[in-house]
PDB file of C-alpha atoms in Angstrom:
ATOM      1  CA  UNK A  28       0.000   0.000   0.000  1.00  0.00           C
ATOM      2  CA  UNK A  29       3.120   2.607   0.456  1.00  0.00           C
ATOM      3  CA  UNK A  30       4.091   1.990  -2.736  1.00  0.00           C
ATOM      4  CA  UNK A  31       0.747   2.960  -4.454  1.00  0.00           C
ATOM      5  CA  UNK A  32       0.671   6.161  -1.741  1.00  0.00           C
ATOM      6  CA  UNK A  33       3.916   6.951  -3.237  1.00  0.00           C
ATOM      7  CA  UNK A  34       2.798   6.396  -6.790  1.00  0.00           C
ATOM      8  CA  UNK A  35      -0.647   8.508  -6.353  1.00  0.00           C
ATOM      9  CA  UNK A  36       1.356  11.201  -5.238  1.00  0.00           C
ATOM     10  CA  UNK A  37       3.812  11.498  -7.561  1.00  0.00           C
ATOM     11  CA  UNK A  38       1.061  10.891 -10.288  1.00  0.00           C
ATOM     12  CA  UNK A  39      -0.669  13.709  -8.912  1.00  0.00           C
ATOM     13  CA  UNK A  40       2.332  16.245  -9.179  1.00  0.00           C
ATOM     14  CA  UNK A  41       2.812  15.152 -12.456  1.00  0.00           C
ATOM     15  CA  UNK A  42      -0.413  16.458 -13.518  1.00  0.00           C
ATOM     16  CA  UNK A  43       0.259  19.726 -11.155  1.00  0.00           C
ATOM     17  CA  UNK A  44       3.403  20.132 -13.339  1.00  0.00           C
ATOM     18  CA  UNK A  45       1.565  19.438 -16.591  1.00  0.00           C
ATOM     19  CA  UNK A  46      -1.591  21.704 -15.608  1.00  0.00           C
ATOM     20  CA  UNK A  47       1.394  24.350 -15.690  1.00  0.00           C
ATOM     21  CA  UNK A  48       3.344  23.677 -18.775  1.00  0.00           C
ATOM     22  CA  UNK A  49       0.081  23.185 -20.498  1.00  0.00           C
ATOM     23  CA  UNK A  50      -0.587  26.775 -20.165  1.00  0.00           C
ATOM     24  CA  UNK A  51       2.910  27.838 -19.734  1.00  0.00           C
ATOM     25  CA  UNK A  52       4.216  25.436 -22.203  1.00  0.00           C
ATOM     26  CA  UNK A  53       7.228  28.646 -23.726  1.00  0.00           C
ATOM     27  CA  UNK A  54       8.024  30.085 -20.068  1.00  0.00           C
ATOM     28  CA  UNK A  55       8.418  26.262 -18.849  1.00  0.00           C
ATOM     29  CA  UNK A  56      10.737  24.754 -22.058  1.00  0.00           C
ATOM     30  CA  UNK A  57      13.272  28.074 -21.550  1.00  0.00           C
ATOM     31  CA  UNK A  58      13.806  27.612 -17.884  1.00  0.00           C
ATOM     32  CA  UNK A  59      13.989  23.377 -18.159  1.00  0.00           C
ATOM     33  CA  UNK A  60      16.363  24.052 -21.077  1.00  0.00           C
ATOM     34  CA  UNK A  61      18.444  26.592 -19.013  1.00  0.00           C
ATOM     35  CA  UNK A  62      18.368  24.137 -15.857  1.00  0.00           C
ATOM     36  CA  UNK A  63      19.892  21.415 -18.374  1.00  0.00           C
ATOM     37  CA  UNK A  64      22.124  23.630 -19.848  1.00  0.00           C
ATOM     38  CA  UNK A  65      24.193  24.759 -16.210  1.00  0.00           C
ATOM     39  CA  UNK A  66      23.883  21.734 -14.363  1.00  0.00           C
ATOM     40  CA  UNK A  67      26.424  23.530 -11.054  1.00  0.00           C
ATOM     41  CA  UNK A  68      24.813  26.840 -11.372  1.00  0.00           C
ATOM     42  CA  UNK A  69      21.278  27.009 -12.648  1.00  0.00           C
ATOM     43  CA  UNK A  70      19.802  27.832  -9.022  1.00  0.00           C
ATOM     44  CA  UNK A  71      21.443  31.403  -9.856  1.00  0.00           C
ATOM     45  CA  UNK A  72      21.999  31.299 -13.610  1.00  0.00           C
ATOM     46  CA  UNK A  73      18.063  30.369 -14.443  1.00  0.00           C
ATOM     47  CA  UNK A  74      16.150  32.609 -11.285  1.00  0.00           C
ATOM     48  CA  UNK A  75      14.868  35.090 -14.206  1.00  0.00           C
ATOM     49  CA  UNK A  76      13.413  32.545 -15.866  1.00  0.00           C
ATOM     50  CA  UNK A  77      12.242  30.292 -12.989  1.00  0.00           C
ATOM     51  CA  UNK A  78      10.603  33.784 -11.640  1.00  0.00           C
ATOM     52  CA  UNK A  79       9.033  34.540 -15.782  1.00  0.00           C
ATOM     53  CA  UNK A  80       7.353  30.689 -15.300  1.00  0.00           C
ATOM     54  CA  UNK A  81       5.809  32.064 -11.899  1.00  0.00           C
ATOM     55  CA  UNK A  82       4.649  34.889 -13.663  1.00  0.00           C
ATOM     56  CA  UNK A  83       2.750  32.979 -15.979  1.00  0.00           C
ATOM     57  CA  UNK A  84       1.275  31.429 -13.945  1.00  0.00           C
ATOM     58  CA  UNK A  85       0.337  34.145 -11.544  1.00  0.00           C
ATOM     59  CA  UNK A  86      -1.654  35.838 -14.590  1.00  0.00           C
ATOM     60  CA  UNK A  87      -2.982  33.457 -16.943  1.00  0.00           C
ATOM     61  CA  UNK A  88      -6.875  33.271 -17.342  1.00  0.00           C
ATOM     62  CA  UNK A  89      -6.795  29.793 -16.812  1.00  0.00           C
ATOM     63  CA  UNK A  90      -5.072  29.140 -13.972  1.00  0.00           C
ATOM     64  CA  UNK A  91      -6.217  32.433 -11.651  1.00  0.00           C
ATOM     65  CA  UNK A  92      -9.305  30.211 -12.073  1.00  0.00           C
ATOM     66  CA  UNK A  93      -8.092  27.245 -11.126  1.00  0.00           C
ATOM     67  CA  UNK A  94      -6.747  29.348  -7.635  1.00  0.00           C
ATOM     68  CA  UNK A  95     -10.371  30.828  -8.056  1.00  0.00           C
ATOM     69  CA  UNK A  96     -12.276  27.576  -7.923  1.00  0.00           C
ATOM     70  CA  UNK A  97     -10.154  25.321  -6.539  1.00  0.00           C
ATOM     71  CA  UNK A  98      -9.204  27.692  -3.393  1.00  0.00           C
ATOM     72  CA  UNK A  99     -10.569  25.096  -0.929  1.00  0.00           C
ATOM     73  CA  UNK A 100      -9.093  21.745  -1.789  1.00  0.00           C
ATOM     74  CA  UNK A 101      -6.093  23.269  -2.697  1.00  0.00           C
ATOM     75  CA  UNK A 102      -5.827  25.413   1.052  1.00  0.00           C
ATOM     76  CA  UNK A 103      -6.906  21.421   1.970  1.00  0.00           C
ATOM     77  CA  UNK A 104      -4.157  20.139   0.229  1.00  0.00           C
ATOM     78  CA  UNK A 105      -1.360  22.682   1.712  1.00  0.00           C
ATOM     79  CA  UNK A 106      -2.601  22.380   5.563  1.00  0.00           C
ATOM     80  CA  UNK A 107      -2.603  18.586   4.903  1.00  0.00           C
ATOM     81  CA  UNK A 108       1.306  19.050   4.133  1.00  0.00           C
ATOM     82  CA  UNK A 109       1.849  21.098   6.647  1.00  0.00           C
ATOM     83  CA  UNK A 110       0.604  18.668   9.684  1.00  0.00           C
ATOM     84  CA  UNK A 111       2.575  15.495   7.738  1.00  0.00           C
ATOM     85  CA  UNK A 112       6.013  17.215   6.626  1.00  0.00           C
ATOM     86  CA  UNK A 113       7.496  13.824   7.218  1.00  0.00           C
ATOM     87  CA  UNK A 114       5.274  11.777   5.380  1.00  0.00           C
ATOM     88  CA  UNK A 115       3.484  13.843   2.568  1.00  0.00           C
ATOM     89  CA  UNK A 116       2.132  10.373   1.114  1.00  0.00           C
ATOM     90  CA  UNK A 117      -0.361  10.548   3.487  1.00  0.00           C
ATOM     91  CA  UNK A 118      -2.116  13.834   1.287  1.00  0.00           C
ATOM     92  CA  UNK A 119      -2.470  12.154  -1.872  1.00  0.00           C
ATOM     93  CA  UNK A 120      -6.715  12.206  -1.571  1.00  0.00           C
ATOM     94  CA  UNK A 121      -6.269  16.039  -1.049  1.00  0.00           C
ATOM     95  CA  UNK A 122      -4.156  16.840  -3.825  1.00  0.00           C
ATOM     96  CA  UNK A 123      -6.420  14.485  -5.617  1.00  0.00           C
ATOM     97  CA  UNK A 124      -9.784  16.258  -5.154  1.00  0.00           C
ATOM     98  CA  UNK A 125      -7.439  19.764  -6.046  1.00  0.00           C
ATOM     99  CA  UNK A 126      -6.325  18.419  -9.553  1.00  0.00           C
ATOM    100  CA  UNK A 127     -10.216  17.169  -9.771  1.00  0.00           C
ATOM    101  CA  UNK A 128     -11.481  20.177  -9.465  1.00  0.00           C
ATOM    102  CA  UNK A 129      -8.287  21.549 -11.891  1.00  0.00           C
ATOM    103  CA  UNK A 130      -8.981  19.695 -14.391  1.00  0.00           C
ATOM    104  CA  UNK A 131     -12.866  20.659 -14.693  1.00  0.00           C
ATOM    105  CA  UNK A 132     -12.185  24.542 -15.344  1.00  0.00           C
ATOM    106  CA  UNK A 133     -12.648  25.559 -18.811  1.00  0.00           C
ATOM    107  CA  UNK A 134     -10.645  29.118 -19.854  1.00  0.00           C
ATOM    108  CA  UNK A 135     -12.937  32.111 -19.470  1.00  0.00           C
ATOM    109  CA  UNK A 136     -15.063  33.062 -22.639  1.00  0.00           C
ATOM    110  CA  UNK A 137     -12.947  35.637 -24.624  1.00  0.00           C
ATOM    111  CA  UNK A 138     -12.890  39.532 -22.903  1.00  0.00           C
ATOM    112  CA  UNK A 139     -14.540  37.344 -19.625  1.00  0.00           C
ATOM    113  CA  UNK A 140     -11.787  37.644 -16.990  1.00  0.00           C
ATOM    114  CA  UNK A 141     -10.926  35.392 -14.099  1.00  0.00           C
ATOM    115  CA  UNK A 142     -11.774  38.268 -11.687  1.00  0.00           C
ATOM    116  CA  UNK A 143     -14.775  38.723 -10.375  1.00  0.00           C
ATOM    117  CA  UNK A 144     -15.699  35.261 -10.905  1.00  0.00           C
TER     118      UNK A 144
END
């Protein structure tokens, strides 16, 4: 049963991940590319574009809705790693029901924006 904890979780940040480069797909490739291009160094050399793929993300349509939406099983998900730092296996139904509820937004309709929603 650890084993399948283990693989749900990592399944389930897989899809986080992909969630991101789906709609960050340019802003992701640059900064994996510069990672695997300064093996020692890209902590420092690659921070502009590690901070350009949080911008993305901070301002596309269809991920403030995902934070819009999904605000509750995702806050679920972070307290859950909080209280089981040493053993994070034990929130894979939380971040679960969070890439659930992901994966059902639809982007906005065009000139609709996420706020206000």
């Amino acid at each position: 049963p650890s084993s399948l904890r283990r693989v749900e979780v990592a399944g389930a940040m897989q899809a986080a991940f992909e969630i991101t480069a789906r709609y960050c797909s340019k802003e992701m490739e640059a900064y994996g590319e510069c990672v695997s291009l300064n093996p020692s160094t890209w902590q420092k050399d690659c921070e502009q574009l590690k901070t350009t793929v949080g911008q993305c993300t901070s301002s596309h349509p269809v991920i403030q809705r995902i934070r819009a939406e999904c605000a509750e099983p995702f806050m679920a998900f972070e307290q859950c790693l909080r209280q089981n730092q040493s053993s994070v296996m034990n929130c894979a139904d939380h971040v679960n029901r969070f890439l659930a509820c992901a994966e059902k937004v639809k982007a906005p309709n065009p000139g609709e924006t996420a706020i206000g929603l």
